[in-house]
Each structure stands twice: as C-alpha cells, then as structure tokens.
Amino acid sequence: MLDNLCIDSRMWEQAGITYREGFLSTEADHTIRFRIAGSRGFLTIKTKTVGLSRTEFEFEIPCDRAKELLDQVCEQPQIEKIRYRIPQGDVIWEVDEFLAGNQGLILAEVELQDEAQQVVLPDWIGTEVSGDRRYYNSYLVKNPFTQW
C-alpha cells in the first residue's frame, strides 16, 4: 500500500541513494521497469492500481546487467532521483528528490499494511497526490515535471 504526497520543504538531513529507472512498458494495466538503486539492480513488474494498492513483483539482478538494459533497451528519457528513508513513528517514509527533467519535484510515500491503516502525517508533508497518475514515475518519464 503506498500513499504519495508532495513535500513542502526539505526536512531530512541524511544521505540518500541515487536511483535510475527505465521502462520497458508503461501500459495502464501494468508497468515493467529496470532500476539501479545505488549499486544494486532490479527488475520490477507492477499491476494496475486499485484504490491505493497494486501488486508488485521485484527481482534483484546484477547491476551491470541492469545498466545494460537501461542503456540499450529501456525508453528514453529515464527517471533520475535521490531517495531518502525517514523513520517516523511505526512507518518509514521514502522521500524522492527528482533530478533532470523532473527537477524540483519531491514526493514522499509510505508503505501501509492495508488501506485502513492510519498514519500521522509529519508537518513537512504537503499535498496528497496518491490518486493523481501525473505523479507516477511511468507518467513522469514521458511527461517531465519541468514541462508542466
């Protein structure tokens, strides 16, 4: 379960991990992407979003293979961002600071046990955008935030 929100300001002071993501498919009912997170590579398949949730299958792959696939197979441009993990109460917020064509966009998400789970929002959280597809990485890759 993910809850996406825009961030008002930078309220974290820890090292982040650089991410690079490229997509093989960005269909309405599924996405297929390759990702490098720091020095680790991943293949991820996500199903259609229903409510606030969707099924996700993620497989770790060798980082050099992920880089090859990002460079040679995935659509261009790609998503570049820095991810920060911020513990808050009994959840961990993942805050993404986007780079390149999405520079200036900062999003936070938290994984919930189910849609009924209550979360206390930190004071640095801004606008709720969970249902807005414009904030999905699969949308941002084709419609960069800096061009809105």
mmCIF file of C-alpha atoms in Angstrom:
data_model
loop_
_atom_site.group_PDB
_atom_site.id
_atom_site.type_symbol
_atom_site.label_atom_id
_atom_site.label_comp_id
_atom_site.label_asym_id
_atom_site.label_seq_id
_atom_site.Cartn_x
_atom_site.Cartn_y
_atom_site.Cartn_z
ATOM 1 C CA MET A 1 0.000 0.000 0.000
ATOM 2 C CA LEU A 2 1.514 3.329 -0.929
ATOM 3 C CA ASP A 3 0.480 6.806 -0.034
ATOM 4 C CA ASN A 4 2.017 9.521 -2.244
ATOM 5 C CA LEU A 5 2.236 13.108 -1.131
ATOM 6 C CA CYS A 6 4.070 16.204 -2.286
ATOM 7 C CA ILE A 7 6.587 17.684 0.129
ATOM 8 C CA ASP A 8 6.594 21.299 1.314
ATOM 9 C CA SER A 9 10.291 21.512 2.214
ATOM 10 C CA ARG A 10 13.490 19.547 2.840
ATOM 11 C CA MET A 11 13.214 18.278 6.406
ATOM 12 C CA TRP A 12 15.716 15.439 6.198
ATOM 13 C CA GLU A 13 19.473 15.534 6.717
ATOM 14 C CA GLN A 14 20.721 12.069 5.849
ATOM 15 C CA ALA A 15 22.475 10.503 2.897
ATOM 16 C CA GLY A 16 20.233 9.367 0.105
ATOM 17 C CA ILE A 17 20.638 6.671 -2.532
ATOM 18 C CA THR A 18 20.781 7.589 -6.212
ATOM 19 C CA TYR A 19 18.197 5.827 -8.391
ATOM 20 C CA ARG A 20 17.975 5.456 -12.158
ATOM 21 C CA GLU A 21 14.838 3.899 -13.651
ATOM 22 C CA GLY A 22 13.882 2.972 -17.178
ATOM 23 C CA PHE A 23 10.689 1.421 -18.500
ATOM 24 C CA LEU A 24 10.021 -1.398 -20.957
ATOM 25 C CA SER A 25 6.263 -0.958 -20.633
ATOM 26 C CA THR A 26 4.034 1.754 -19.183
ATOM 27 C CA GLU A 27 0.624 0.324 -20.023
ATOM 28 C CA ALA A 28 -2.445 1.250 -17.952
ATOM 29 C CA ASP A 29 -2.762 -2.272 -16.534
ATOM 30 C CA HIS A 30 0.948 -2.885 -15.814
ATOM 31 C CA THR A 31 4.436 -1.407 -15.836
ATOM 32 C CA ILE A 32 7.765 -3.142 -16.337
ATOM 33 C CA ARG A 33 10.903 -1.309 -15.299
ATOM 34 C CA PHE A 34 14.594 -1.768 -14.660
ATOM 35 C CA ARG A 35 16.201 0.136 -11.826
ATOM 36 C CA ILE A 36 19.613 0.789 -10.374
ATOM 37 C CA ALA A 37 19.496 1.787 -6.707
ATOM 38 C CA GLY A 38 22.982 2.645 -5.517
ATOM 39 C CA SER A 39 24.982 -0.411 -6.596
ATOM 40 C CA ARG A 40 22.047 -2.842 -6.898
ATOM 41 C CA GLY A 41 19.981 -3.708 -9.973
ATOM 42 C CA PHE A 42 16.294 -4.668 -10.112
ATOM 43 C CA LEU A 43 13.544 -5.775 -12.492
ATOM 44 C CA THR A 44 10.081 -4.749 -11.279
ATOM 45 C CA ILE A 45 6.634 -5.585 -12.625
ATOM 46 C CA LYS A 46 3.627 -3.703 -11.218
ATOM 47 C CA THR A 47 -0.041 -4.446 -11.829
ATOM 48 C CA LYS A 48 -2.855 -1.932 -12.267
ATOM 49 C CA THR A 49 -3.558 0.295 -9.270
ATOM 50 C CA VAL A 50 -6.839 -0.455 -7.496
ATOM 51 C CA GLY A 51 -7.654 2.057 -4.774
ATOM 52 C CA LEU A 52 -4.299 2.838 -3.175
ATOM 53 C CA SER A 53 -2.722 -0.546 -3.823
ATOM 54 C CA ARG A 54 -1.223 -2.657 -6.571
ATOM 55 C CA THR A 55 0.687 -5.902 -6.744
ATOM 56 C CA GLU A 56 4.424 -5.600 -7.282
ATOM 57 C CA PHE A 57 6.944 -8.265 -8.242
ATOM 58 C CA GLU A 58 10.582 -7.272 -7.799
ATOM 59 C CA PHE A 59 13.661 -9.316 -8.658
ATOM 60 C CA GLU A 60 17.257 -8.366 -7.924
ATOM 61 C CA ILE A 61 19.517 -8.687 -10.969
ATOM 62 C CA PRO A 62 23.238 -7.978 -11.424
ATOM 63 C CA CYS A 63 23.839 -4.224 -11.508
ATOM 64 C CA ASP A 64 25.904 -4.411 -14.716
ATOM 65 C CA ARG A 65 23.006 -6.178 -16.476
ATOM 66 C CA ALA A 66 20.548 -3.562 -15.205
ATOM 67 C CA LYS A 67 22.825 -0.833 -16.596
ATOM 68 C CA GLU A 68 22.995 -2.585 -19.989
ATOM 69 C CA LEU A 69 19.210 -2.881 -20.121
ATOM 70 C CA LEU A 70 18.734 0.749 -19.075
ATOM 71 C CA ASP A 71 21.209 1.890 -21.740
ATOM 72 C CA GLN A 72 20.124 -0.378 -24.604
ATOM 73 C CA VAL A 73 16.506 -1.480 -24.120
ATOM 74 C CA CYS A 74 14.548 0.982 -21.983
ATOM 75 C CA GLU A 75 12.671 4.007 -23.254
ATOM 76 C CA GLN A 76 14.388 7.385 -23.001
ATOM 77 C CA PRO A 77 14.492 9.660 -21.084
ATOM 78 C CA GLN A 78 14.727 7.894 -17.738
ATOM 79 C CA ILE A 79 13.878 8.760 -14.159
ATOM 80 C CA GLU A 80 16.736 10.011 -12.010
ATOM 81 C CA LYS A 81 16.235 10.711 -8.326
ATOM 82 C CA ILE A 82 17.720 10.544 -4.858
ATOM 83 C CA ARG A 83 15.753 8.534 -2.294
ATOM 84 C CA TYR A 84 15.847 9.261 1.422
ATOM 85 C CA ARG A 85 14.389 6.875 4.029
ATOM 86 C CA ILE A 86 12.960 8.686 7.042
ATOM 87 C CA PRO A 87 11.695 6.710 10.065
ATOM 88 C CA GLN A 88 8.619 8.351 11.600
ATOM 89 C CA GLY A 89 6.740 6.524 14.338
ATOM 90 C CA ASP A 90 5.970 2.986 13.164
ATOM 91 C CA VAL A 91 6.472 3.687 9.439
ATOM 92 C CA ILE A 92 9.341 4.614 7.157
ATOM 93 C CA TRP A 93 8.769 7.430 4.696
ATOM 94 C CA GLU A 94 10.547 7.179 1.358
ATOM 95 C CA VAL A 95 11.200 10.679 0.045
ATOM 96 C CA ASP A 96 12.220 11.021 -3.608
ATOM 97 C CA GLU A 97 14.011 14.153 -4.787
ATOM 98 C CA PHE A 98 13.764 14.067 -8.573
ATOM 99 C CA LEU A 99 16.546 15.227 -10.878
ATOM 100 C CA ALA A 100 16.974 16.109 -14.565
ATOM 101 C CA GLY A 101 13.608 16.631 -16.343
ATOM 102 C CA ASN A 102 11.723 16.266 -13.061
ATOM 103 C CA GLN A 103 13.976 18.636 -11.094
ATOM 104 C CA GLY A 104 12.053 20.442 -8.367
ATOM 105 C CA LEU A 105 9.613 17.615 -7.677
ATOM 106 C CA ILE A 106 9.848 15.969 -4.258
ATOM 107 C CA LEU A 107 7.448 13.153 -3.364
ATOM 108 C CA ALA A 108 7.002 11.056 -0.237
ATOM 109 C CA GLU A 109 5.379 7.673 0.109
ATOM 110 C CA VAL A 110 4.825 5.258 2.921
ATOM 111 C CA GLU A 111 4.053 1.558 2.677
ATOM 112 C CA LEU A 112 0.906 0.695 4.621
ATOM 113 C CA GLN A 113 -0.243 -2.696 5.893
ATOM 114 C CA ASP A 114 -3.659 -2.018 4.320
ATOM 115 C CA GLU A 115 -5.743 0.934 3.146
ATOM 116 C CA ALA A 116 -7.359 1.300 6.581
ATOM 117 C CA GLN A 117 -4.046 1.880 8.386
ATOM 118 C CA GLN A 118 -3.909 5.337 9.940
ATOM 119 C CA VAL A 119 -0.697 7.335 9.558
ATOM 120 C CA VAL A 120 0.191 10.548 11.353
ATOM 121 C CA LEU A 121 1.458 12.909 8.675
ATOM 122 C CA PRO A 122 4.689 14.737 9.535
ATOM 123 C CA ASP A 123 4.486 18.529 9.379
ATOM 124 C CA TRP A 124 6.729 18.545 6.296
ATOM 125 C CA ILE A 125 4.105 16.716 4.196
ATOM 126 C CA GLY A 126 2.243 18.787 1.634
ATOM 127 C CA THR A 127 -0.496 17.915 -0.867
ATOM 128 C CA GLU A 128 -1.972 14.395 -1.186
ATOM 129 C CA VAL A 129 -1.385 13.117 -4.743
ATOM 130 C CA SER A 130 -1.878 9.339 -4.373
ATOM 131 C CA GLY A 131 -4.649 9.083 -6.965
ATOM 132 C CA ASP A 132 -3.071 11.506 -9.439
ATOM 133 C CA ARG A 133 -1.357 9.487 -12.207
ATOM 134 C CA ARG A 134 0.751 12.507 -13.181
ATOM 135 C CA TYR A 135 2.959 11.720 -10.193
ATOM 136 C CA TYR A 136 3.638 8.092 -11.171
ATOM 137 C CA ASN A 137 7.180 7.537 -12.425
ATOM 138 C CA SER A 138 5.711 5.858 -15.518
ATOM 139 C CA TYR A 139 3.957 9.169 -16.327
ATOM 140 C CA LEU A 140 6.851 11.425 -15.336
ATOM 141 C CA VAL A 141 9.210 9.600 -17.685
ATOM 142 C CA LYS A 142 7.085 10.717 -20.672
ATOM 143 C CA ASN A 143 5.776 13.999 -19.226
ATOM 144 C CA PRO A 144 8.566 15.569 -17.155
ATOM 145 C CA PHE A 145 7.544 17.779 -14.247
ATOM 146 C CA THR A 146 9.610 20.705 -15.592
ATOM 147 C CA GLN A 147 7.330 20.805 -18.671
ATOM 148 C CA TRP A 148 4.017 21.044 -16.812
#
